[in-house]
Short mmCIF file of C-alpha atoms and ligand atoms in Angstrom, two decimals:
data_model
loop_
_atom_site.label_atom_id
_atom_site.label_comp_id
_atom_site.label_asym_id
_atom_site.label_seq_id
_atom_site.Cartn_x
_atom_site.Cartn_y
_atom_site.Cartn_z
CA UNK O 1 -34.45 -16.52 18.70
CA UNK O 2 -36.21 -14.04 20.82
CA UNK O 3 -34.77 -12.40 23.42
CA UNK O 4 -37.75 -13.14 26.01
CA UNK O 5 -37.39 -16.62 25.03
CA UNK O 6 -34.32 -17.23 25.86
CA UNK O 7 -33.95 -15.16 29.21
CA UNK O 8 -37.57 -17.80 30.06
CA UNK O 9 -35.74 -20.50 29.14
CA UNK O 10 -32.33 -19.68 31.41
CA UNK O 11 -32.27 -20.79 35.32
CA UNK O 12 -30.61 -17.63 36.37
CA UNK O 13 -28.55 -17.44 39.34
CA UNK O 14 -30.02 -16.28 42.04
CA UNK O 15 -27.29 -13.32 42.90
CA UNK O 16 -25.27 -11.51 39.55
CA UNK O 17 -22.39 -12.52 38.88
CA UNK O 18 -19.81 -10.63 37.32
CA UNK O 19 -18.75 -12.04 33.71
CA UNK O 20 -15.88 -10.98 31.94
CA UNK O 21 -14.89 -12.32 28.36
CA UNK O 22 -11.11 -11.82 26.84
CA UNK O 23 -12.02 -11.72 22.74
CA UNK O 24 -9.75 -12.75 20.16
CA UNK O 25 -9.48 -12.81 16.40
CA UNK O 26 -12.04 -12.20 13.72
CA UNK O 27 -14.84 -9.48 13.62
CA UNK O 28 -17.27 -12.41 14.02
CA UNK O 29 -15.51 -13.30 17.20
CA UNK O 30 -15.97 -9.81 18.54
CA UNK O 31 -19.71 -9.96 17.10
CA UNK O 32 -20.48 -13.31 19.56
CA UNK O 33 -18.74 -11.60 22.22
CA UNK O 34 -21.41 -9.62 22.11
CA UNK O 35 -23.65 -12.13 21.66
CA UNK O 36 -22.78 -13.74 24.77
CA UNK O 37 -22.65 -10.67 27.06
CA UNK O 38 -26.30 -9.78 26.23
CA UNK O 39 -27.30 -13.66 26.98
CA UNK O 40 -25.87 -13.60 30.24
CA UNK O 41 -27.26 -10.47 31.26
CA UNK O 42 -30.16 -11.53 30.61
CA UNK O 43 -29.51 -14.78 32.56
CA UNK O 44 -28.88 -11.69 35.29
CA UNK O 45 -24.93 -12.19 35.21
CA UNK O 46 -23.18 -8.80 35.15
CA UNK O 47 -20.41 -8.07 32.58
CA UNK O 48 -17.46 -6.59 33.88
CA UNK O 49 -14.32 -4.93 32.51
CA UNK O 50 -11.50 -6.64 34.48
CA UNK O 51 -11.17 -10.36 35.55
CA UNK O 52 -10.74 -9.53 38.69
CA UNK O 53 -14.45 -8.48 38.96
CA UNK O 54 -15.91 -11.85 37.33
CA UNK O 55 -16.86 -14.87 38.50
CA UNK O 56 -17.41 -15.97 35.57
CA UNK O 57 -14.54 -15.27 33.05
CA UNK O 58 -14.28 -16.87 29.05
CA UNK O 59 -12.07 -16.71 26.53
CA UNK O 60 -13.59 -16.35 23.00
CA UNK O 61 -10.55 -18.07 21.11
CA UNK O 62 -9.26 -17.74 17.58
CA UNK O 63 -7.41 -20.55 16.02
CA UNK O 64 -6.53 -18.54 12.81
CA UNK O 65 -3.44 -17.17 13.80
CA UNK O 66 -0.30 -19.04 15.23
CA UNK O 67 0.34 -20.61 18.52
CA UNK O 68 -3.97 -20.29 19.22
CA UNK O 69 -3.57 -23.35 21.51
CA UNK O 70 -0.67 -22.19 23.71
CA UNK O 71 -2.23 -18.60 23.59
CA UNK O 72 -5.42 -19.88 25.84
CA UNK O 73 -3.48 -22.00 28.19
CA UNK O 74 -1.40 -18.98 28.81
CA UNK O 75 -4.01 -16.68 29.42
CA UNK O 76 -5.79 -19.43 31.70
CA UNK O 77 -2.69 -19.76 33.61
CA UNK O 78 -2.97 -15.86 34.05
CA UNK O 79 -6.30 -16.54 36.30
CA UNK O 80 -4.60 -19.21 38.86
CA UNK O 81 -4.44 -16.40 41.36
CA UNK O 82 -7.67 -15.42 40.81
CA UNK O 83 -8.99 -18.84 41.43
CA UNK O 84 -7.13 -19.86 44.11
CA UNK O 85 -8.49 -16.55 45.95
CA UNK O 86 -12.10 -17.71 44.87
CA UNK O 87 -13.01 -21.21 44.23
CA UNK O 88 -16.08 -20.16 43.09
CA UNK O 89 -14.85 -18.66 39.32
CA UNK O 90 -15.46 -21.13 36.53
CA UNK O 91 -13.16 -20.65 33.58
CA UNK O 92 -14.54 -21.20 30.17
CA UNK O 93 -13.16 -21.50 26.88
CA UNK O 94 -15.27 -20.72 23.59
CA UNK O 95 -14.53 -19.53 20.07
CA UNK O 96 -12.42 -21.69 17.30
CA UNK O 97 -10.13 -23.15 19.74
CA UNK O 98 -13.19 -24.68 21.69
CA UNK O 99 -14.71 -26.09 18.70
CA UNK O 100 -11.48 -27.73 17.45
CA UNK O 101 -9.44 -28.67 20.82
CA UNK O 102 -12.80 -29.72 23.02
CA UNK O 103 -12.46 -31.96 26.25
CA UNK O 104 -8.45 -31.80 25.82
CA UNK O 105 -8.45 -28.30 26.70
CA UNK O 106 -9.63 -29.48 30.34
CA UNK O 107 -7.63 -32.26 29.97
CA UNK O 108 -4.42 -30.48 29.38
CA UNK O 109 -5.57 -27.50 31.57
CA UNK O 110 -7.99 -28.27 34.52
CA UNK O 111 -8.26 -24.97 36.03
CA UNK O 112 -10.60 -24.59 32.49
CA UNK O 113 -14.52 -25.71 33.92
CA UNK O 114 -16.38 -25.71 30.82
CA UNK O 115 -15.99 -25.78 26.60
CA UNK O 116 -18.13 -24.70 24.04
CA UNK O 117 -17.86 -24.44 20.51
CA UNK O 118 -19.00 -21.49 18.04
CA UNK O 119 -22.04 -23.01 17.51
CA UNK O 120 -23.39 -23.49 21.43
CA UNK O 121 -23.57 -19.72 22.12
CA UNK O 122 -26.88 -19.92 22.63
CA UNK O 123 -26.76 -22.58 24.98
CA UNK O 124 -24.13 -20.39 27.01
CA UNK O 125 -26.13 -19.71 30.45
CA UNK O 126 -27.06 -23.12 30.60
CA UNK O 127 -23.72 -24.12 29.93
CA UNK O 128 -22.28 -21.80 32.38
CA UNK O 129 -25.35 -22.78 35.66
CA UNK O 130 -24.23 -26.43 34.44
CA UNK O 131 -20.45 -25.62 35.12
CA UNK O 132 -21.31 -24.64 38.57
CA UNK O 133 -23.71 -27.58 39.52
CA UNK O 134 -21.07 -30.83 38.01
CA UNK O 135 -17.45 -30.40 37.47
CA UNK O 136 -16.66 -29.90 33.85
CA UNK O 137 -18.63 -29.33 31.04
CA UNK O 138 -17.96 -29.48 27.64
CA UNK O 139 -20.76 -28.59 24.62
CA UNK O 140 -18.88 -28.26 21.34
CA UNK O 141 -20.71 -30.49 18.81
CA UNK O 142 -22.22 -28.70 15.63
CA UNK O 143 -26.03 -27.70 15.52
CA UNK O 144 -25.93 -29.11 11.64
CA UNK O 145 -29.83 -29.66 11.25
CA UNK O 146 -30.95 -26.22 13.14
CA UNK O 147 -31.65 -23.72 10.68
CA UNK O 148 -29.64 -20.32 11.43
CA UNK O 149 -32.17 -18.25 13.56
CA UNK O 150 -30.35 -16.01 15.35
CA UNK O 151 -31.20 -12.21 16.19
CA UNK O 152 -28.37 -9.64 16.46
CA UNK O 153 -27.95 -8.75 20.05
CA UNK O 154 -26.41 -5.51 20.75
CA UNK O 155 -26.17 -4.29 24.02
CA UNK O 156 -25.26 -0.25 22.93
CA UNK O 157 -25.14 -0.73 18.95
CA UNK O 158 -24.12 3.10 18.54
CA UNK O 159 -24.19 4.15 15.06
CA UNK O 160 -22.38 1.58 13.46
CA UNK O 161 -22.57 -2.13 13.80
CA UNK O 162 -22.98 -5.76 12.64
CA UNK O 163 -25.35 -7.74 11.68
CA UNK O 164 -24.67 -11.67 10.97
CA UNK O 165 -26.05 -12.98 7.70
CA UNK O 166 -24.13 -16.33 6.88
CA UNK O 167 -22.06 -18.79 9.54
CA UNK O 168 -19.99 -21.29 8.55
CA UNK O 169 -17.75 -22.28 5.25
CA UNK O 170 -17.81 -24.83 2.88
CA UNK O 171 -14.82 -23.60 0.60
CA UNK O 172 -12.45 -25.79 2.00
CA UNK O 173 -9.53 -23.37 0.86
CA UNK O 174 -6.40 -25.57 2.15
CA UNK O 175 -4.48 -23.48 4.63
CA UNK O 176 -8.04 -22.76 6.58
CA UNK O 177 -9.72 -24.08 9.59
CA UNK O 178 -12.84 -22.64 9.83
CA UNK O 179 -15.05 -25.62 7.93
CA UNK O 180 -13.63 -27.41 10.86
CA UNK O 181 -14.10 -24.63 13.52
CA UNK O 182 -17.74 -23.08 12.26
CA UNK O 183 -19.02 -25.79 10.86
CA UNK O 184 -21.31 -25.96 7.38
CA UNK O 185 -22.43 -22.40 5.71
CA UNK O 186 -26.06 -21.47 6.32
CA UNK O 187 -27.69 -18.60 5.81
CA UNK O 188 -30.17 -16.47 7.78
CA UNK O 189 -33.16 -16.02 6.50
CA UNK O 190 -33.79 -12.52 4.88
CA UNK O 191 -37.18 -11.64 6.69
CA UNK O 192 -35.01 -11.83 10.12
CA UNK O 193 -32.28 -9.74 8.72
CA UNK O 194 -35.08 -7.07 7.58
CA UNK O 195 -36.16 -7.35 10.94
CA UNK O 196 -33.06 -6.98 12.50
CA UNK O 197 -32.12 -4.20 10.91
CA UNK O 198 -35.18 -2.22 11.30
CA UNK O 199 -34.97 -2.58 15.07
CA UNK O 200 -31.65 -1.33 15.04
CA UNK O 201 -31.98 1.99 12.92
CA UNK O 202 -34.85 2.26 15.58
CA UNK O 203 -32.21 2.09 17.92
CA UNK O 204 -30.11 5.13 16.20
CA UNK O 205 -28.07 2.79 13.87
CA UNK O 206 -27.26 4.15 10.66
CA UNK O 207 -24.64 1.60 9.67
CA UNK O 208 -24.29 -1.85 9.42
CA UNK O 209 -21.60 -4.36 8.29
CA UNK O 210 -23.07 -7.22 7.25
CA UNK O 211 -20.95 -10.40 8.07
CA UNK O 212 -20.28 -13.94 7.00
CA UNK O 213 -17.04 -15.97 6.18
CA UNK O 214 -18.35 -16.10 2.61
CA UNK O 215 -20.84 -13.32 2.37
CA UNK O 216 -21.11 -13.08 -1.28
CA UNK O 217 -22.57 -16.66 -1.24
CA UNK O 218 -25.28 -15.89 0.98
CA UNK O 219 -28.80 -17.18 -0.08
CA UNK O 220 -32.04 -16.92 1.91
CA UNK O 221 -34.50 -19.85 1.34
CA UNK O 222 -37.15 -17.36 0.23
CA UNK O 223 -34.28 -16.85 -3.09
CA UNK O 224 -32.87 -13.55 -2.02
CA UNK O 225 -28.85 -13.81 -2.77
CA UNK O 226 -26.67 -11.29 -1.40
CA UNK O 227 -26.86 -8.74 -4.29
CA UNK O 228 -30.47 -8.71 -3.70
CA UNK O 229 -29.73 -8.37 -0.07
CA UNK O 230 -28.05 -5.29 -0.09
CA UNK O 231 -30.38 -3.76 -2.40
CA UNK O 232 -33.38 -4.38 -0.45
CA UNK O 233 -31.49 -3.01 2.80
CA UNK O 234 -30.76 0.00 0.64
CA UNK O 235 -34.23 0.18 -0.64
CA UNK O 236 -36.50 -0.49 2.49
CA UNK O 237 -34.59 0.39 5.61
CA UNK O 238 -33.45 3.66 6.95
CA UNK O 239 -30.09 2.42 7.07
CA UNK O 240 -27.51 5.98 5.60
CA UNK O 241 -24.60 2.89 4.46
CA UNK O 242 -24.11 -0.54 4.14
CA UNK O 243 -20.78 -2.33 4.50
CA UNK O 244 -20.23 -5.89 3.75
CA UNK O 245 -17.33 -8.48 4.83
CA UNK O 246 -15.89 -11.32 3.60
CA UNK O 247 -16.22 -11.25 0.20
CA UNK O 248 -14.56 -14.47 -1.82
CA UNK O 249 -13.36 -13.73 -5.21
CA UNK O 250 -14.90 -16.55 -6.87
CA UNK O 251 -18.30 -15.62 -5.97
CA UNK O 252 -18.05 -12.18 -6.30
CA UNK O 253 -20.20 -11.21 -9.46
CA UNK O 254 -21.46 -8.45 -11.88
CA UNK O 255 -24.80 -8.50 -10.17
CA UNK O 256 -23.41 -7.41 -6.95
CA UNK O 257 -21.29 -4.50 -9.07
CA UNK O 258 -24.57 -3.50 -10.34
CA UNK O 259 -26.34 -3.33 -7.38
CA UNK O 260 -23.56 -1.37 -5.32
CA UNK O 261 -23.16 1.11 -8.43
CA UNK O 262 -26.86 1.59 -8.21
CA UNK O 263 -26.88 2.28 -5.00
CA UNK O 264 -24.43 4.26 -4.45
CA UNK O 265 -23.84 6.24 -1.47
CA UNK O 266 -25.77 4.11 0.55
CA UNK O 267 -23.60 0.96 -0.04
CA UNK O 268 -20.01 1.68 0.60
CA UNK O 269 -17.12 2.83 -2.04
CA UNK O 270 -15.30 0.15 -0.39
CA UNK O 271 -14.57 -4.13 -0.89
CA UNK O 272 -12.45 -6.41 0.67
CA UNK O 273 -11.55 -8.71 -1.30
CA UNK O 274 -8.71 -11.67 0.21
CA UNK O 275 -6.69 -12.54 -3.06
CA UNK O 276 -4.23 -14.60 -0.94
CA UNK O 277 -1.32 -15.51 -3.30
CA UNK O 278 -0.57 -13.56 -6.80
CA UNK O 279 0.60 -16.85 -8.83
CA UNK O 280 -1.98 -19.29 -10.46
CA UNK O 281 -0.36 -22.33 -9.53
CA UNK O 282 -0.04 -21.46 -5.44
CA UNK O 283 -4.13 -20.51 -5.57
CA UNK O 284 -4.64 -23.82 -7.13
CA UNK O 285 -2.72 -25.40 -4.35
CA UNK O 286 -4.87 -23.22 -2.05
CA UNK O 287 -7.93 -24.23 -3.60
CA UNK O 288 -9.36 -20.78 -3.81
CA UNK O 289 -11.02 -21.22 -7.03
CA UNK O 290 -9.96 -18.26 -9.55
CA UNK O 291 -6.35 -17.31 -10.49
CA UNK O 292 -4.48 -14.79 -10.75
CA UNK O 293 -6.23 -13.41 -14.08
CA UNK O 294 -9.56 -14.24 -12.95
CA UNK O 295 -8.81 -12.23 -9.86
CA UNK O 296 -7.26 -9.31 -11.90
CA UNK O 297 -11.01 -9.57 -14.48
CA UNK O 298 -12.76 -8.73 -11.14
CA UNK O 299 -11.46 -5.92 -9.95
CA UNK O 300 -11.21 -4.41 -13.33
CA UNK O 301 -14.92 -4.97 -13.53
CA UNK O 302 -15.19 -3.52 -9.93
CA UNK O 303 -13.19 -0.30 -10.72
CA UNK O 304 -15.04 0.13 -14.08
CA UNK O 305 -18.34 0.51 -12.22
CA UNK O 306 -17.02 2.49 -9.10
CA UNK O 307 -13.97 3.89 -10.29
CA UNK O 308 -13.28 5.42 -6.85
CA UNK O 309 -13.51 2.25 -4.91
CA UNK O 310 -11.19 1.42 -2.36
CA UNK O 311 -9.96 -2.04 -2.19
CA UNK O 312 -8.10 -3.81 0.92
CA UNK O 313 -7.01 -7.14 0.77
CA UNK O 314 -5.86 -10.36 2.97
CA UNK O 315 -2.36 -12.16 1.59
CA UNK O 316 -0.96 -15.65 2.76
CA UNK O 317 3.05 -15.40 2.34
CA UNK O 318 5.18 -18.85 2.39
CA UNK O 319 2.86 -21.39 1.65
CA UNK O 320 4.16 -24.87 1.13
CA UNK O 321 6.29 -25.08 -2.07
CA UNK O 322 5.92 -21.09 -2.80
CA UNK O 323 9.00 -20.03 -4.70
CA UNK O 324 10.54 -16.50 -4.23
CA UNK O 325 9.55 -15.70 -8.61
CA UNK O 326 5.88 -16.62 -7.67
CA UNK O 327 6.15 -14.55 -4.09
CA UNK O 328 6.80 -11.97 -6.02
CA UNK O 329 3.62 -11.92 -8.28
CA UNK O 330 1.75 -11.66 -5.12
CA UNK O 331 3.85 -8.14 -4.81
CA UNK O 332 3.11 -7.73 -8.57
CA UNK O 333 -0.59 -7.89 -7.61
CA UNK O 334 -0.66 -5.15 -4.78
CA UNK O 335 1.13 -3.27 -7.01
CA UNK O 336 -1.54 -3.69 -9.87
CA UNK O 337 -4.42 -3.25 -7.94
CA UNK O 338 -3.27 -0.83 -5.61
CA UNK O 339 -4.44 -2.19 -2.42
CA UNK O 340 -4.88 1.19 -0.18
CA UNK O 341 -4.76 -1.58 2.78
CA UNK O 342 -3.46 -4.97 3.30
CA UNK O 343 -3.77 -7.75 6.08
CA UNK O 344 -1.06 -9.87 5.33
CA UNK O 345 0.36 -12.94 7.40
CA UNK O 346 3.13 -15.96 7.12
CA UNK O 347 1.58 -19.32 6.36
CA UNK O 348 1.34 -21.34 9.32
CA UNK O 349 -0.24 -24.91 9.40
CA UNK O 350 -3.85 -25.37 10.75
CA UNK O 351 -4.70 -28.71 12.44
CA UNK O 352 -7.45 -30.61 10.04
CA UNK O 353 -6.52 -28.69 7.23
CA UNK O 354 -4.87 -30.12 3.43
CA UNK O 355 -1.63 -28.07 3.66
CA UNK O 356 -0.34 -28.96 6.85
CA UNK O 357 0.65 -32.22 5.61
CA UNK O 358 1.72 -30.72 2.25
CA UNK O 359 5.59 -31.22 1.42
CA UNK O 360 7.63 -28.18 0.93
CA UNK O 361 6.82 -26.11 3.63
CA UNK O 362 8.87 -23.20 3.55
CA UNK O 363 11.55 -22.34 6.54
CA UNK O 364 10.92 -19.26 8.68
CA UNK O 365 13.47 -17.19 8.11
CA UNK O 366 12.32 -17.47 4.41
CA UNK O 367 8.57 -16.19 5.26
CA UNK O 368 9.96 -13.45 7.70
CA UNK O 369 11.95 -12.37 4.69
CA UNK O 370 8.81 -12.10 2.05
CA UNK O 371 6.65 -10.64 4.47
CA UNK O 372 9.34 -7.56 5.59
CA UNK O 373 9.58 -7.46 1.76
CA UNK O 374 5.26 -7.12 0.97
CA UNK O 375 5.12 -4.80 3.82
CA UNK O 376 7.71 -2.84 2.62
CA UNK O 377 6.61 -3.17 -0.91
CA UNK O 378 2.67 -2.05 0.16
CA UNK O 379 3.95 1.25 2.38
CA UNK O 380 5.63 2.68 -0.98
CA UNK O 381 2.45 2.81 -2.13
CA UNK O 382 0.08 3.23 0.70
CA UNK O 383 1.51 6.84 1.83
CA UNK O 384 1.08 8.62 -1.55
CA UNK O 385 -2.45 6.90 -2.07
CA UNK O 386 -3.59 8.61 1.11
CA UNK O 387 -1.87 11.89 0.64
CA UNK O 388 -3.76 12.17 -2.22
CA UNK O 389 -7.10 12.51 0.07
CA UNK O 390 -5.78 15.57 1.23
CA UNK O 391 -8.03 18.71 -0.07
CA UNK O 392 -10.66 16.09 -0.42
CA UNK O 393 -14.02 16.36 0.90
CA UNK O 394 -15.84 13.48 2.14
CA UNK O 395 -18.95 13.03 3.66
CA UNK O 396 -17.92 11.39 7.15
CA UNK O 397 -21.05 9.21 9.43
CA UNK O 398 -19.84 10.42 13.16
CA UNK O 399 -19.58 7.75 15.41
CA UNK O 400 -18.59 8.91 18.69
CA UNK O 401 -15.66 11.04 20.56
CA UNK O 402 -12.15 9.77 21.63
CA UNK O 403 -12.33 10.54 24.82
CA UNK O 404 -8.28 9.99 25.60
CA UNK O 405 -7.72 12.83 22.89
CA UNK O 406 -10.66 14.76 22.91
CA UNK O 407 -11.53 14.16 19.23
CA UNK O 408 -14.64 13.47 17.14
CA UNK O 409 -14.14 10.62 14.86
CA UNK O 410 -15.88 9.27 12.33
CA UNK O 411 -16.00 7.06 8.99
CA UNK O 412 -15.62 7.64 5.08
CA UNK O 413 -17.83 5.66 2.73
CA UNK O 414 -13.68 4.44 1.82
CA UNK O 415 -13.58 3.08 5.62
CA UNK O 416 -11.11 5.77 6.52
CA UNK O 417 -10.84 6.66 9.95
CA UNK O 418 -11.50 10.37 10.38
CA UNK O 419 -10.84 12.32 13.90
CA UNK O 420 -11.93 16.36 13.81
CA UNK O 421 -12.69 18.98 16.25
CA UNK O 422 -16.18 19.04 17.04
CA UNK O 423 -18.58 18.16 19.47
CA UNK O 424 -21.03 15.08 20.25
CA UNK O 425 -24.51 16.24 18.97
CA UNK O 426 -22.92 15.60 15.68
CA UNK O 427 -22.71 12.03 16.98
CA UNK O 428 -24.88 9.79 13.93
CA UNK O 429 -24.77 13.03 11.68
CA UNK O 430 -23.44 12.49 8.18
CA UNK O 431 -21.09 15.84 7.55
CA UNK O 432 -18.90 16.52 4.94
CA UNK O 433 -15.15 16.66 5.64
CA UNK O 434 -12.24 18.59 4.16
CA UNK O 435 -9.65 16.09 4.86
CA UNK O 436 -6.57 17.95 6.01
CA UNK O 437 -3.92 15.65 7.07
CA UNK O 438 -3.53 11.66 5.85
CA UNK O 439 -1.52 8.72 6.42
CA UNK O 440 -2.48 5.11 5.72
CA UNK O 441 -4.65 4.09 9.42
CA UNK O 442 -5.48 7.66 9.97
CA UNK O 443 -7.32 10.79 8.27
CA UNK O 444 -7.66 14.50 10.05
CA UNK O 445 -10.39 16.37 8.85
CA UNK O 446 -12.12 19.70 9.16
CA UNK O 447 -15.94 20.29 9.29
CA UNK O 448 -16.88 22.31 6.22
S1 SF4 G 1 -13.41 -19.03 2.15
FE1 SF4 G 1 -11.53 -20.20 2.58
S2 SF4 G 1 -10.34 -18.77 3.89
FE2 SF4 G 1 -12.46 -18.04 3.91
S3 SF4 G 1 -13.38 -19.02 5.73
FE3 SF4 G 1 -13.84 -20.33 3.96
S4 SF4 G 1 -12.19 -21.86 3.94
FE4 SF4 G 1 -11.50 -20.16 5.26
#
């Protein structure tokens, strides 16, 4: 989509309205944030950074974690006041929970005015001029026939951002909603990622995560798959590093080894790679697609091409009919692979989705338990794996200054968070780092 096009194509308000948008979840969430700040800016609404400013407030749901329901009829009870003060504020409600709850959302909350789902972004300013001309408005179905045209809006990209390549899912995995919430996977085409990128380094970008629920499966009509992707992005762009996420085990393959090893240090030292459950029989349940060995094949065929890699990980504890000898071969597998970070949650059932009507789900206090234990288990080992960066030097892509503590910070090619005395012209500077100080979320570094 062009940006002219659609700011033509909007009946802007006559007088800006303020528009402020409460994010949650996923970086793809924060990513259409983004998305719909720069579409209603340029449907001349103004974003703000408090609701108390807007007149136009959303909440850009996630319906990963638990309680996502009760979580956006809480914060919508939040804005009564505000709304009783000003008639005039429509409430909105985007993101997963959109998608999957749709009209009941108004139904069960009616100071909500409109719905939309993940895929109706772009419709957002009509969406929004049509909550203030009828009462409610809700636009959640799935564009399933529109090809995936979208082009990365960014209203201050800085040095480092994303770039969307794939929406959607079609892995099914058991415990997930997001088939249900993002509908089908599609892929951009490559010529409008190219293009997207270019305008950003234009823009003083000199990093960008590329982004998809199942990146690795990406494939452009014209043939280009995601290994060939990143190497044309390393090839024929300005672009210093390239980060990917999410990868899915089961697609991730020698090629894309190759290709990172190749082109090395432009793509990052650095996969994440969800594993979910250590035992064989629990990913089957899962339907993930690999097990446990096939998983283990991978990453020795990652670390034997980049043996300095740095691998983070997402875990599932207590799904249905887990027992505590196969929780404990997903703490077998941190252990193996040495995980420097992991995101790691309690099963909880998903509306739509195969395991919520599975038999054996596990009691609470039993997944409180195995999750105190993996955490507890992973920060044995996370401590001495980033001591040992200390004495290191790393070449570090500043990003911007903390203004709170009056540091420079910056990133590793490992995705370590660096802060450092210094001052902002370094700001989009690559500069290598003696890293002085380390614990797992945080480095300290000196400039060399
Ligand atoms: S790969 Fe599985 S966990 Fe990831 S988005 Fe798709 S269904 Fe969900």
């Amino acid at each position: 989509m062009n940006l002219n096009e659609t700011s033509a194509q909007t009946a802007a308000p006559v007088t800006q309205k303020g528009v402020y948008i409460s994010t949650y979840g996923c970086q793809m969430n924060v990513n259409d944030t983004e998305r719909m700040y720069s579409l209603l800016e340029m449907a001349n609404f103004t974003p703000v950074t408090s609701p108390d400013q807007a007149e136009v407030i959303i909440i850009n749901s996630c319906s990963v974690r638990e309680k996502p329901v009760h979580k956006v009829y809480s914060e919508v009870g939040t804005f009564r006041r505000l709304k009783e003060k000003n008639p005039n504020i429509r409430i909105g409600v985007g993101g997963c929970v959109g998608s999957q709850e749709k009209d009941k959302l108004i139904k069960d909350a009616p100071l909500i005015d409109f719905v939309f789902g993940t895929d109706n972004i772009d419709q957002l300013p009509e969406i929004v001029g049509r909550a203030y001309d009828q009462s409610k408005v809700v636009q959640t179905q799935f564009q399933h026939r529109a090809p995936y045209h979208v082009e990365t809006m960014v209203r201050n990209p800085g040095v480092a951002t994303f770039v969307n390549i794939t929406k959607g899912c079609d892995n099914f995995c058991t415990f997930c909603v997001v088939p249900y919430t993002r509908g089908r996977e599609k892929s951009r085409p490559f010529s409008h990622i190219l293009d997207d990128v270019n305008k950003l380094t234009q823009r003083g970008v000199r990093e960008v995560t590329l982004l998809g629920q199942n990146v690795n499966s990406y494939k452009s009509d014209c043939g280009v798959d995601f290994a060939d992707l990143i190497e044309r992005l390393a090839v024929e762009t300005d672009l210093q590093r390239i980060r990917y996420t999410t990868s899915h085990p089961k697609d991730f393959n020698q090629k894309l080894v190759d290709v990172m090893y190749r082109n090395q240090p432009k793509v990052c030292e650095y996969i994440h790679l969800p594993f979910q459950a250590g035992n064989s029989r629990v990913l089957e349940m899962m339907n993930r697609g690999y097990t446990r060995e096939q998983y283990l094949e991978k990453i020795a065929m990652i670390k034997k091409a980049i043996p300095n890699v740095v691998l983070s990980t997402d875990i599932i504890v207590g799904f249905p009919t887990e027992t505590e000898d196969e929780f404990k071969e997903t703490i077998s597998m941190v252990e193996a692979v040495g995980f420097e970070t992991i995101y790691a949650f309690k099963y909880s059932p998903r509306p739509f989705t195969k395991a919520a009507r599975f038999e054996g789900q596990i009691a609470e206090d039993v997944k409180d338990d195995r999750l105190a234990r993996l955490f507890a288990a992973h920060d044995a080992l996370a401590m001495p794996l980033a001591e040992s960066y200390v004495g290191r030097v790393l070449d570090v892509l500043v990003e911007g200054k903390d203004e709170k503590r009056g540091n420079m910070h910056g990133r590793t090619s490992q995705n370590k968070n660096v802060y450092f005395t210094g001052d902002k012209s370094l700001i989009g500077q690559m500069v290598p780092m003696r890293i002085t100080k380390a614990n797992p979320a945080v480095f300290r570094g000196e400039l060399i």
